[in-house]
mmCIF file with all atom_site columns, C-alpha atoms and ligand atoms in Angstrom:
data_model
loop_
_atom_site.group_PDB
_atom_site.id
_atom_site.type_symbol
_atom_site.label_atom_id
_atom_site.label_alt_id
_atom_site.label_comp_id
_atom_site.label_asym_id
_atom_site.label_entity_id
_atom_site.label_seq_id
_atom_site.pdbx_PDB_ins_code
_atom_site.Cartn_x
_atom_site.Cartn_y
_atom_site.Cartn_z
_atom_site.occupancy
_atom_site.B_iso_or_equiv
_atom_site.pdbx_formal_charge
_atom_site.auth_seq_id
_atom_site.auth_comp_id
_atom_site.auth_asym_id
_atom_site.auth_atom_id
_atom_site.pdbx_PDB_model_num
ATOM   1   C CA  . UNK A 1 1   ? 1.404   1.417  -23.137 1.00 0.00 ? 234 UNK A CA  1
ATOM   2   C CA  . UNK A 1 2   ? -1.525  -0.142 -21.243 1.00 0.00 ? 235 UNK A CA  1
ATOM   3   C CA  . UNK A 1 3   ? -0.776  -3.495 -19.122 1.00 0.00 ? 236 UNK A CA  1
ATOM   4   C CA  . UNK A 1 4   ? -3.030  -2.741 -16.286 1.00 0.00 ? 237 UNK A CA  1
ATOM   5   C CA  . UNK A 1 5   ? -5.983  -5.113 -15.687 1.00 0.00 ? 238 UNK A CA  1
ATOM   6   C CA  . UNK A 1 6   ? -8.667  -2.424 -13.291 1.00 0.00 ? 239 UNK A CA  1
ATOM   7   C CA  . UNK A 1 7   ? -10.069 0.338  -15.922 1.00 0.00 ? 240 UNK A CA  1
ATOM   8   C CA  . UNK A 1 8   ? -11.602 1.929  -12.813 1.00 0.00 ? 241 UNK A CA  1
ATOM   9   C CA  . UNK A 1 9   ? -8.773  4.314  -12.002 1.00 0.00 ? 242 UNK A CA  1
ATOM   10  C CA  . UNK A 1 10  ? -9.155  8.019  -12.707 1.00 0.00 ? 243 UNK A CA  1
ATOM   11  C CA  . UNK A 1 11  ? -5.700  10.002 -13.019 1.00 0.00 ? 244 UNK A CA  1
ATOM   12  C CA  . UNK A 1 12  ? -6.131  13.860 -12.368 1.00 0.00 ? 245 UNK A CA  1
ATOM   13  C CA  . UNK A 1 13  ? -3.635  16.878 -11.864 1.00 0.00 ? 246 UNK A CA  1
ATOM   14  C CA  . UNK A 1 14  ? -3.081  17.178 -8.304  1.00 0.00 ? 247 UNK A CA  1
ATOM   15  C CA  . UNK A 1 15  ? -4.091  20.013 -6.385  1.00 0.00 ? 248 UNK A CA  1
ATOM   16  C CA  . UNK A 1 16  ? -3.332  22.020 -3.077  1.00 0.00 ? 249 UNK A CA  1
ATOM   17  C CA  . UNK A 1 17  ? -5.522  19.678 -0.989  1.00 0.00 ? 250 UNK A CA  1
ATOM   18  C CA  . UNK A 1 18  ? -4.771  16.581 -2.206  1.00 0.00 ? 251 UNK A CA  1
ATOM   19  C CA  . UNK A 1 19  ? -1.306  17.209 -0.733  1.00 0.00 ? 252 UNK A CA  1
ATOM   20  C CA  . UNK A 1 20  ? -2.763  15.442 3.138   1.00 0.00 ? 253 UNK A CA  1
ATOM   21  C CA  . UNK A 1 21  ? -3.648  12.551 1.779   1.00 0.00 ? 254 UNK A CA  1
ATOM   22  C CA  . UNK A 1 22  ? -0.617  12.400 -0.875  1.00 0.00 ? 255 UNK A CA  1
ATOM   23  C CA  . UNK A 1 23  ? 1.981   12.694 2.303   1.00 0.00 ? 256 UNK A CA  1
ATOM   24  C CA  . UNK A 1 24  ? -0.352  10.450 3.994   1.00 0.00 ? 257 UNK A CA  1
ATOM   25  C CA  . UNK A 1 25  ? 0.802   7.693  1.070   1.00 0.00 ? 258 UNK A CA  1
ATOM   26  C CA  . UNK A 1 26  ? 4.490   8.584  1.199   1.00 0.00 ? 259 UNK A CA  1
ATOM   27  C CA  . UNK A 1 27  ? 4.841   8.196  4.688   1.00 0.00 ? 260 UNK A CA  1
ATOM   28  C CA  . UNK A 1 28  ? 3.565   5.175  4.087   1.00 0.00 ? 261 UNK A CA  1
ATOM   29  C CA  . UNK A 1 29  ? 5.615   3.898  1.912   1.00 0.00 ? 262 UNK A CA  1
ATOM   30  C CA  . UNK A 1 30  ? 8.757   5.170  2.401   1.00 0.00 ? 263 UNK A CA  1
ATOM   31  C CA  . UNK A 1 31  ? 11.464  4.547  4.884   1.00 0.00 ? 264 UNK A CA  1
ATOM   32  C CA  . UNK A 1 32  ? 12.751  8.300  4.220   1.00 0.00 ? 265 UNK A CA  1
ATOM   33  C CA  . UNK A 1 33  ? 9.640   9.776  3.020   1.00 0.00 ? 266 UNK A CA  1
ATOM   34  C CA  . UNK A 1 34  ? 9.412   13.317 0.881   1.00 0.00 ? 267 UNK A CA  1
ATOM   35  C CA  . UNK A 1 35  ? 7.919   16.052 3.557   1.00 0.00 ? 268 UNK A CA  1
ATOM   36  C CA  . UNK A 1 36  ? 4.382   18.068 3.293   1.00 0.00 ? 269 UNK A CA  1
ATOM   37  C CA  . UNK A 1 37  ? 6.591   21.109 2.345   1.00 0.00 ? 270 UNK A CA  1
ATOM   38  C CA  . UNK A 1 38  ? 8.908   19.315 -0.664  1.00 0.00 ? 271 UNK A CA  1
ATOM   39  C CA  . UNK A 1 39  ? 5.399   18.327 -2.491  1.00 0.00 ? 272 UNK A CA  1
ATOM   40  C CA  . UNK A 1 40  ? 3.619   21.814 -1.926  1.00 0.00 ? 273 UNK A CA  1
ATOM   41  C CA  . UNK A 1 41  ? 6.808   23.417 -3.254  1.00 0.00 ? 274 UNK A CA  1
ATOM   42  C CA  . UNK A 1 42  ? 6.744   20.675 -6.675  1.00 0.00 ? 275 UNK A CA  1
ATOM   43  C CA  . UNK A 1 43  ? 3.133   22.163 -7.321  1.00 0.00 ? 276 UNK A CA  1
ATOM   44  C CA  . UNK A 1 44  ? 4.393   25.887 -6.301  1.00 0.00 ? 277 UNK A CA  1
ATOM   45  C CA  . UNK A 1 45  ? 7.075   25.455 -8.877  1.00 0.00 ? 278 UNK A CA  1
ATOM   46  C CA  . UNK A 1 46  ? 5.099   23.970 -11.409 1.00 0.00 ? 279 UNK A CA  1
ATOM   47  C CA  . UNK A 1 47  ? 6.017   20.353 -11.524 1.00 0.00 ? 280 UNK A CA  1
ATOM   48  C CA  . UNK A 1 48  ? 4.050   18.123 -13.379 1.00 0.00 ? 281 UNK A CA  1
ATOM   49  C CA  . UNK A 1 49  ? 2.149   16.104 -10.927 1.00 0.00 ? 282 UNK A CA  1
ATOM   50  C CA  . UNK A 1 50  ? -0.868  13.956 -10.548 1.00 0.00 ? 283 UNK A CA  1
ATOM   51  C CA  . UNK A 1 51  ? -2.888  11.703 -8.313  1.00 0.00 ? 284 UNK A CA  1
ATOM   52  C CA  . UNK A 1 52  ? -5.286  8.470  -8.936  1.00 0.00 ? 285 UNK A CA  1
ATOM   53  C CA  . UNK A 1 53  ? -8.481  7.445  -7.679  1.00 0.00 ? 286 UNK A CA  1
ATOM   54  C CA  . UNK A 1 54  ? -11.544 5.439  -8.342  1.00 0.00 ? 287 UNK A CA  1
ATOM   55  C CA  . UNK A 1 55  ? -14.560 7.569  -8.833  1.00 0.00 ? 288 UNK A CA  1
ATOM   56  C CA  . UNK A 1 56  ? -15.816 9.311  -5.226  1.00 0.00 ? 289 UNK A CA  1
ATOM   57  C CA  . UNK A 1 57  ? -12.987 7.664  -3.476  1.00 0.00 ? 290 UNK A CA  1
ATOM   58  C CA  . UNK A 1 58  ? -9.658  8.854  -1.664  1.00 0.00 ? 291 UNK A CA  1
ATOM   59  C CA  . UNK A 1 59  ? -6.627  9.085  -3.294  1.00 0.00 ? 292 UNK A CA  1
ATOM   60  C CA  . UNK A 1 60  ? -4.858  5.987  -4.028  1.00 0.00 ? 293 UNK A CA  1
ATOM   61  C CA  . UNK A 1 61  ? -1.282  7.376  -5.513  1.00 0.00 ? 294 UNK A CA  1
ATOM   62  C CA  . UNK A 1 62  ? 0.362   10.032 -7.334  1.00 0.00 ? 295 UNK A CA  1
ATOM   63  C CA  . UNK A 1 63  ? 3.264   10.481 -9.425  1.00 0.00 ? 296 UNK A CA  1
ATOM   64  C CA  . UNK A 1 64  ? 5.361   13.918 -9.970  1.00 0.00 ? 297 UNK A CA  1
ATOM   65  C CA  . UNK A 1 65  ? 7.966   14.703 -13.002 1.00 0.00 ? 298 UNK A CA  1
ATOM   66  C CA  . UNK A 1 66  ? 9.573   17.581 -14.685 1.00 0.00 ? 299 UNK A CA  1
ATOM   67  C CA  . UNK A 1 67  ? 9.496   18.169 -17.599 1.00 0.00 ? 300 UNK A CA  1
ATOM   68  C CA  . UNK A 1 68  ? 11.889  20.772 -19.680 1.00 0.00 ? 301 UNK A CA  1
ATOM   69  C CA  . UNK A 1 69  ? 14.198  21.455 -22.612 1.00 0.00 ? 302 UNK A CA  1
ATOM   70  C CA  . UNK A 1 70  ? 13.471  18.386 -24.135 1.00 0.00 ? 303 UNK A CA  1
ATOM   71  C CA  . UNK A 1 71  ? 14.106  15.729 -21.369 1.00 0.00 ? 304 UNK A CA  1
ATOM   72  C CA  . UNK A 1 72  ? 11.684  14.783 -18.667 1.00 0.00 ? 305 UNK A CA  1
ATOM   73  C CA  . UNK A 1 73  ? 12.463  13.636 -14.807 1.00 0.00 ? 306 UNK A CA  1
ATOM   74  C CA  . UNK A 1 74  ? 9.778   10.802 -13.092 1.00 0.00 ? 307 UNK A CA  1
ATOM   75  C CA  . UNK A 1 75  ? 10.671  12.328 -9.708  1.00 0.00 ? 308 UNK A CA  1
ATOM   76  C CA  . UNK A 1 76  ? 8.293   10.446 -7.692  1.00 0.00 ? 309 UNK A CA  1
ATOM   77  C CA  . UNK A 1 77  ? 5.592   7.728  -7.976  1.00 0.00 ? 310 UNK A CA  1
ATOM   78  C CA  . UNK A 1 78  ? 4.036   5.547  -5.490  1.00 0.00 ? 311 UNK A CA  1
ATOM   79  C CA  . UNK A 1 79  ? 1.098   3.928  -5.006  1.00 0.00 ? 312 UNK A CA  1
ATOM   80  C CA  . UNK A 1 80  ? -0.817  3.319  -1.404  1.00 0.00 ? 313 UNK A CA  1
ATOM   81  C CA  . UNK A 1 81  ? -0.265  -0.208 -0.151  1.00 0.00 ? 314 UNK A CA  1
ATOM   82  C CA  . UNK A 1 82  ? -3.785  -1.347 -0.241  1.00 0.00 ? 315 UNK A CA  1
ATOM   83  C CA  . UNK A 1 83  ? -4.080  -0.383 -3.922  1.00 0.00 ? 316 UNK A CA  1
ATOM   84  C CA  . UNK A 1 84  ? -1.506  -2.042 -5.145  1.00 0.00 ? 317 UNK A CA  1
ATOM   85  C CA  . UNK A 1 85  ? -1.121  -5.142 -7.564  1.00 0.00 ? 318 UNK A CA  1
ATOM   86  C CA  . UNK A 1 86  ? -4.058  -3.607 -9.892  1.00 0.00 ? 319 UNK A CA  1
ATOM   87  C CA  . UNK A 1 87  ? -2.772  -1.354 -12.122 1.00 0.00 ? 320 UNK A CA  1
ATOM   88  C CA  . UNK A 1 88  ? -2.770  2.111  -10.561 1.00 0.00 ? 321 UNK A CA  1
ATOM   89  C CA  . UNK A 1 89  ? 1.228   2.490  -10.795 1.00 0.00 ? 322 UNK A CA  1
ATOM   90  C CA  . UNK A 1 90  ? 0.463   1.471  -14.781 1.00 0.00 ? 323 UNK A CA  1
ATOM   91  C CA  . UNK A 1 91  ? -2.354  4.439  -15.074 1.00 0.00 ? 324 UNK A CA  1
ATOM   92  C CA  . UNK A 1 92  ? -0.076  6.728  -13.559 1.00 0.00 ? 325 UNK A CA  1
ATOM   93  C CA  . UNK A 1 93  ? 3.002   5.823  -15.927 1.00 0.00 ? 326 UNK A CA  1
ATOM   94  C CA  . UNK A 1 94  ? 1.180   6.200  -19.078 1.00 0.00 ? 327 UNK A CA  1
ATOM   95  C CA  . UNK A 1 95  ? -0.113  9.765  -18.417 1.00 0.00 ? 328 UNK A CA  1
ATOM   96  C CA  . UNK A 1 96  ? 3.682   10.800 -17.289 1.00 0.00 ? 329 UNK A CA  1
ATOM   97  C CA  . UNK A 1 97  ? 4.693   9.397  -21.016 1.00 0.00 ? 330 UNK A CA  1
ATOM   98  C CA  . UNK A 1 98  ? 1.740   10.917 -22.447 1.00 0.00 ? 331 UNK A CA  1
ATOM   99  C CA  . UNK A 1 99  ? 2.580   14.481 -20.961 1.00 0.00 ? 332 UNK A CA  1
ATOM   100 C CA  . UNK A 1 100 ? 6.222   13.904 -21.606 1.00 0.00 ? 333 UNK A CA  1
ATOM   101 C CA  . UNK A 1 101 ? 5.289   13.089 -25.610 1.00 0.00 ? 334 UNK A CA  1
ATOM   102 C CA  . UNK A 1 102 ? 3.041   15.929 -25.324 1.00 0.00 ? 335 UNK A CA  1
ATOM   103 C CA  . UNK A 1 103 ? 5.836   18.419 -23.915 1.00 0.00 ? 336 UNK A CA  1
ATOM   104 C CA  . UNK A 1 104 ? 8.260   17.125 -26.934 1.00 0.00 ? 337 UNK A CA  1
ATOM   105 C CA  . UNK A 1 105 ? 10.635  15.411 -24.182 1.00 0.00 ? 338 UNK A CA  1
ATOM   106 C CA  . UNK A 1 106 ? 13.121  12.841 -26.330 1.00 0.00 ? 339 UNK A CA  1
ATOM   107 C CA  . UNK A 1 107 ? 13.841  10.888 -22.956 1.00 0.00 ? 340 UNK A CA  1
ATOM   108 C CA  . UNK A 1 108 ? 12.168  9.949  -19.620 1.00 0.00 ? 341 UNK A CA  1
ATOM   109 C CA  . UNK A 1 109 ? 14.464  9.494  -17.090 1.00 0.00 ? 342 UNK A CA  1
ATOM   110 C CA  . UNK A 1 110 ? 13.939  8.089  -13.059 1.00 0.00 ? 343 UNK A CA  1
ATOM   111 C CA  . UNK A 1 111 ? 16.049  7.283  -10.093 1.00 0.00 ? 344 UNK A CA  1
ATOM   112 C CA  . UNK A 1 112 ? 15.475  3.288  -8.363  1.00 0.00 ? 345 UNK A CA  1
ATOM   113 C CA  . UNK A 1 113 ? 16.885  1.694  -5.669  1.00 0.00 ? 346 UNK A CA  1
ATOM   114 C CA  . UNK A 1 114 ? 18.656  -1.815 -6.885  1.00 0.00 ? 347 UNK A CA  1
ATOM   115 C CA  . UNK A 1 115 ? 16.525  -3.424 -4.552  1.00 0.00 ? 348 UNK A CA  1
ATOM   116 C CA  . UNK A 1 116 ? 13.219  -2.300 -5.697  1.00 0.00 ? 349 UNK A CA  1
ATOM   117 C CA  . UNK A 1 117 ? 12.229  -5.198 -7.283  1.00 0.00 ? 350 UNK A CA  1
ATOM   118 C CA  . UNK A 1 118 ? 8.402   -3.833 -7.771  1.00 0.00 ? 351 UNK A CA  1
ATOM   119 C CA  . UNK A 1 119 ? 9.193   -0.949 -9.130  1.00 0.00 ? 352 UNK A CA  1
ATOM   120 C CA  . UNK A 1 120 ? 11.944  -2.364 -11.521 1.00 0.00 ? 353 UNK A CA  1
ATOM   121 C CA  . UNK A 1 121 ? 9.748   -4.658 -12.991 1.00 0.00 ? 354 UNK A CA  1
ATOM   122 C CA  . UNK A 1 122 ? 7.099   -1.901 -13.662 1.00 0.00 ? 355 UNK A CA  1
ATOM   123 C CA  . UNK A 1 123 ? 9.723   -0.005 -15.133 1.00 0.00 ? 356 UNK A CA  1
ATOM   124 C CA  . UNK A 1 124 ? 11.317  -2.499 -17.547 1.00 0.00 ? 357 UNK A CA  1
ATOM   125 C CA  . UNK A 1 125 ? 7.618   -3.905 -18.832 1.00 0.00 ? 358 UNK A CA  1
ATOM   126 C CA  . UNK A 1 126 ? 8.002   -0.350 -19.496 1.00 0.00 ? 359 UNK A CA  1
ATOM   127 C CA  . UNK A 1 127 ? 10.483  -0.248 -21.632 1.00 0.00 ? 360 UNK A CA  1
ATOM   128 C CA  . UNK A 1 128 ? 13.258  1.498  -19.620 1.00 0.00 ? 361 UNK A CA  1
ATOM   129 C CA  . UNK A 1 129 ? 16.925  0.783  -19.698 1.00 0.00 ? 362 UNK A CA  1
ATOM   130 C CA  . UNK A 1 130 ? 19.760  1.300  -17.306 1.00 0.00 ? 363 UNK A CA  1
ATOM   131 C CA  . UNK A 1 131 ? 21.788  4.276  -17.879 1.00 0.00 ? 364 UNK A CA  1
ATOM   132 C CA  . UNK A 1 132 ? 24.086  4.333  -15.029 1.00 0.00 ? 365 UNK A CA  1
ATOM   133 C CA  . UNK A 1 133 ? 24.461  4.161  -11.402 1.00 0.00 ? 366 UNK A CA  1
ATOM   134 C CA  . UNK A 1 134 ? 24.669  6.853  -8.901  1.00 0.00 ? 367 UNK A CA  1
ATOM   135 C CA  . UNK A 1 135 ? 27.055  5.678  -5.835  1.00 0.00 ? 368 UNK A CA  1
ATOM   136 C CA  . UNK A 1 136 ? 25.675  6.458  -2.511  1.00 0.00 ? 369 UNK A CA  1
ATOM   137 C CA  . UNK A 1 137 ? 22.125  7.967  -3.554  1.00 0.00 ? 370 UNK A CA  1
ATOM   138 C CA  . UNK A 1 138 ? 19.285  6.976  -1.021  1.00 0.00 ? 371 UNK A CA  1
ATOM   139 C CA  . UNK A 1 139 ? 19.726  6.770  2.073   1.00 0.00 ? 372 UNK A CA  1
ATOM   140 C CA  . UNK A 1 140 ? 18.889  3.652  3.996   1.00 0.00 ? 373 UNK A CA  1
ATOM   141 C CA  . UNK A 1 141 ? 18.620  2.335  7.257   1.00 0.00 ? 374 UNK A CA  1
ATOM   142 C CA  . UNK A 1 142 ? 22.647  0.085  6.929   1.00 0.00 ? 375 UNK A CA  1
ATOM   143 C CA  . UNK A 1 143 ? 23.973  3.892  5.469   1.00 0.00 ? 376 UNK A CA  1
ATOM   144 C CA  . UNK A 1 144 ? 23.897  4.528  1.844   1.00 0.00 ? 377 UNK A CA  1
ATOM   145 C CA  . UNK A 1 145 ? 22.801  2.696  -1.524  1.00 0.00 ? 378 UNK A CA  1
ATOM   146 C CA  . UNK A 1 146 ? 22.725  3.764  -4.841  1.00 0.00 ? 379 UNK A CA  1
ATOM   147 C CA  . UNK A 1 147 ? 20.664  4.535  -7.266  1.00 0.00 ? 380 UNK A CA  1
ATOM   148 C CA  . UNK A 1 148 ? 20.176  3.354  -10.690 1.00 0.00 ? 381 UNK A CA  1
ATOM   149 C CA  . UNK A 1 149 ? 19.701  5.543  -13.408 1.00 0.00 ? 382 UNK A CA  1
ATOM   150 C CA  . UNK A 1 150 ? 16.860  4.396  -15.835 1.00 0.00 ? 383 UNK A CA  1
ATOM   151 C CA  . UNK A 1 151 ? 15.513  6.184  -18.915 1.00 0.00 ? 384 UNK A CA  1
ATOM   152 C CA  . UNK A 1 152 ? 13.207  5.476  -21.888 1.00 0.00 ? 385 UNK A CA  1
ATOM   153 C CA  . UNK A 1 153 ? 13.129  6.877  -25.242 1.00 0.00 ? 386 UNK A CA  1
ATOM   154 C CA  . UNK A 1 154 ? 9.804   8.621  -25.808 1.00 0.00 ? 387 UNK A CA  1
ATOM   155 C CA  . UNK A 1 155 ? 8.835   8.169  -29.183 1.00 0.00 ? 388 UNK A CA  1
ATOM   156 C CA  . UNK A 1 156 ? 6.206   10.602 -30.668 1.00 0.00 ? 389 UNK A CA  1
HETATM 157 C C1  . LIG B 2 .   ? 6.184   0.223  -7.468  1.00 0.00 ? 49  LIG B C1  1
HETATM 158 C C2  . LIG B 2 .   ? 4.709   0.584  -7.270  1.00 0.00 ? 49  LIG B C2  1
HETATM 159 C C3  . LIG B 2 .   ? 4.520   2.061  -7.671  1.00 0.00 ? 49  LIG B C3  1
HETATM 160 C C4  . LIG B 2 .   ? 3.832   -0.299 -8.155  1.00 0.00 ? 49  LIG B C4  1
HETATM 161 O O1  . LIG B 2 .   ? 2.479   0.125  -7.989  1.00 0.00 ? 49  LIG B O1  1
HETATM 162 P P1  . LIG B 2 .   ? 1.220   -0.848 -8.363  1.00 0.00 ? 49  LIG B P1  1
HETATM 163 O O2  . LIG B 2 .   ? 0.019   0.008  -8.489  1.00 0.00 ? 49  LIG B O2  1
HETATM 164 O O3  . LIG B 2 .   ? 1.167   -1.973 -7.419  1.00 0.00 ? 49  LIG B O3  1
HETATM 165 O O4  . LIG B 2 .   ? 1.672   -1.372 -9.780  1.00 0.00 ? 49  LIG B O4  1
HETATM 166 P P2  . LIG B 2 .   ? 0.686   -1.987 -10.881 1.00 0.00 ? 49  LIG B P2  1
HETATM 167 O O5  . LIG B 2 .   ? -0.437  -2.748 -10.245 1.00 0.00 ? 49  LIG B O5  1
HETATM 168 O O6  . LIG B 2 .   ? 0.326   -0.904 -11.846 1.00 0.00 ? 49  LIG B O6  1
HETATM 169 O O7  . LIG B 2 .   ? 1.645   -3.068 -11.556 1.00 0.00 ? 49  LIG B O7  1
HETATM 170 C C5  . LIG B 2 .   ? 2.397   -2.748 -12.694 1.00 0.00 ? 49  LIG B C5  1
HETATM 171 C C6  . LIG B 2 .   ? 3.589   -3.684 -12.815 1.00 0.00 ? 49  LIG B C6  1
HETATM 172 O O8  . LIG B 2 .   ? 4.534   -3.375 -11.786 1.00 0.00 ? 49  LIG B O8  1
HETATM 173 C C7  . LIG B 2 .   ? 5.236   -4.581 -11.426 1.00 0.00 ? 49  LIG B C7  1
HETATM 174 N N1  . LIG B 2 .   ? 4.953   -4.847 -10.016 1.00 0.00 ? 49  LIG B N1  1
HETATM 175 C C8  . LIG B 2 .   ? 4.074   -4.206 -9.214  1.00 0.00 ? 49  LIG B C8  1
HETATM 176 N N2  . LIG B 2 .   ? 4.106   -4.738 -7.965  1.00 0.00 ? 49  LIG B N2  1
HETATM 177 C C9  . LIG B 2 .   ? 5.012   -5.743 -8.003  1.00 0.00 ? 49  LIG B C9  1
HETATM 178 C C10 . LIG B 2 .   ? 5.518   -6.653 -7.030  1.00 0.00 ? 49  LIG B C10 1
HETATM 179 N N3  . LIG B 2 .   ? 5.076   -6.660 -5.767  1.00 0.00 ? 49  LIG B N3  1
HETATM 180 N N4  . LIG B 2 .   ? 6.478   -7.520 -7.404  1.00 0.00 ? 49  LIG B N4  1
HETATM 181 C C11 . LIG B 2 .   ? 6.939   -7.543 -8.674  1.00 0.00 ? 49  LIG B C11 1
HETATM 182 N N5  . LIG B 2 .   ? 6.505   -6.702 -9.635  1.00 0.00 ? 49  LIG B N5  1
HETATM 183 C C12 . LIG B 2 .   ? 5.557   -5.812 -9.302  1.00 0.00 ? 49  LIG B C12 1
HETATM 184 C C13 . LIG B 2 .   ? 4.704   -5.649 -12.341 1.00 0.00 ? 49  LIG B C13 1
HETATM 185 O O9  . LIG B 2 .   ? 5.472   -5.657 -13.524 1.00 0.00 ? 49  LIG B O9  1
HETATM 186 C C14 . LIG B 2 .   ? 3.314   -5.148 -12.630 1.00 0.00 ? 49  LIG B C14 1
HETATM 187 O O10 . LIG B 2 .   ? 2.746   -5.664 -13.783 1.00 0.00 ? 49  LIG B O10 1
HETATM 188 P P3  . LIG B 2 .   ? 2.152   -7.177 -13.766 1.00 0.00 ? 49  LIG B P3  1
HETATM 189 O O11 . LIG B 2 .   ? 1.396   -7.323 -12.491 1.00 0.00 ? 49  LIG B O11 1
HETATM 190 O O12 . LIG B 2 .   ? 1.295   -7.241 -14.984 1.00 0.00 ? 49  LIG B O12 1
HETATM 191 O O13 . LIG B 2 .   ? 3.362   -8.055 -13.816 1.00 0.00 ? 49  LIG B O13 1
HETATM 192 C C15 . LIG B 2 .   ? 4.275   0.365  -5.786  1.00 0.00 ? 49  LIG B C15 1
HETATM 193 O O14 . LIG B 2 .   ? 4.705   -0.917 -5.372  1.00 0.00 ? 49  LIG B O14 1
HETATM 194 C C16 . LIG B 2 .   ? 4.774   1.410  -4.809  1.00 0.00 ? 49  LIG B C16 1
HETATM 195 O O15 . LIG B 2 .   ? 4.167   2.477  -4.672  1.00 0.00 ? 49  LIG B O15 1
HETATM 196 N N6  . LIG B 2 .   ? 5.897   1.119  -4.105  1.00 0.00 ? 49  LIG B N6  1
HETATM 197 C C17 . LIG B 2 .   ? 6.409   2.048  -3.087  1.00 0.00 ? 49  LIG B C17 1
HETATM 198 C C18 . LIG B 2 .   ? 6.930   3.330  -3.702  1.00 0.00 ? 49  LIG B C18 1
HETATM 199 C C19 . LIG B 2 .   ? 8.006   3.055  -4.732  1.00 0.00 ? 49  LIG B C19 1
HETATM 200 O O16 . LIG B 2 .   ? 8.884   2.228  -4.543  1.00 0.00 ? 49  LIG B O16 1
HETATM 201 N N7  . LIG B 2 .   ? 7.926   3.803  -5.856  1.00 0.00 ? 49  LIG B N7  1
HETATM 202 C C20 . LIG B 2 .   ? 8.889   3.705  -6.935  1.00 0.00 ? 49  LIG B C20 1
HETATM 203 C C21 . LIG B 2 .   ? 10.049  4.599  -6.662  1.00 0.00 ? 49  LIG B C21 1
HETATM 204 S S1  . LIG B 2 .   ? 11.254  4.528  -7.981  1.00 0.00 ? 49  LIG B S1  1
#
């Protein structure tokens, strides 16, 4: 699926020295950000991951998923704030599905916060449906708040 007006983005596999500027991003973005070490482990591991750029210019935002017996895991995707609102998040999504389709996953699953309305409304132009609610997922800065469980069938 393809909803994103700017062509210009470039998605590529991310690498060992991307990982600054990635954590850079997350820091960010997040009010209880991923560390330097939890993304150099992903690649160490062999999580799928990649980041997006426009053509001789810094990275803009990545996304990370696994991807195994049949069922693949969006674990992380974010875009930098001054990129956003033109399609990088969309460029990003697509190759995830495309991997996912290409590693003969049936499902795509992801973790959201309820209150992420950006991100939910990327995810259900999308196509993805709520699967269920974990109680008490993220934390946040009144305690705790869940997470909803989202998931799309991949069709190949
Ligand atoms: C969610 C996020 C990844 C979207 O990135 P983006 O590059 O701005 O998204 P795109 O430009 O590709 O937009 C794709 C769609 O997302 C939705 N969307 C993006 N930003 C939105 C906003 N501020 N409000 C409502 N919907 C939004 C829209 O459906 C949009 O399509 P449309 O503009 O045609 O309606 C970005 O806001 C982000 O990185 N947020 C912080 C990290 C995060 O929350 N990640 C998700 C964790 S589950």
């Amino acid at each position: 699926m393809s909803t994103a007006p700017d062509d210009l983005w470039q998605v590529r596999r991310m690498r060992p020295h991307d990982v600054e500027a990635v954590v850079q991003i997350e820091r960010s973005s997040y009010s209880h950000p991923w560390s330097e070490r939890i993304f150099r482990d992903c690649l160490r591991v062999g999580y799928r991951a990649w980041v997006v750029d426009r053509t001789g210019r810094s990275v803009a935002g990545y996304a990370l998923a696994s991807i195994a017996v049949g069922e693949a895991h969006l674990l992380n995707l974010c875009v930098a704030g001054a990129a956003r609102g033109s399609g990088a998040a969309c460029r990003l999504l697509d190759t995830v599905i495309a991997q996912a389709e290409a590693e003969h996953a049936d499902e795509l699953f992801l973790e959201v916060r309820p209150s992420n309305r950006a991100a939910r409304r990327l995810y259900a132009r999308y196509g993805f449906e709520t699967r269920g609610r974990r109680p008490n997922y993220y934390p946040d800065r009144h305690g705790r708040e869940d997470a909803l469980v989202l998931s799309k069938v991949i069709t190949i």
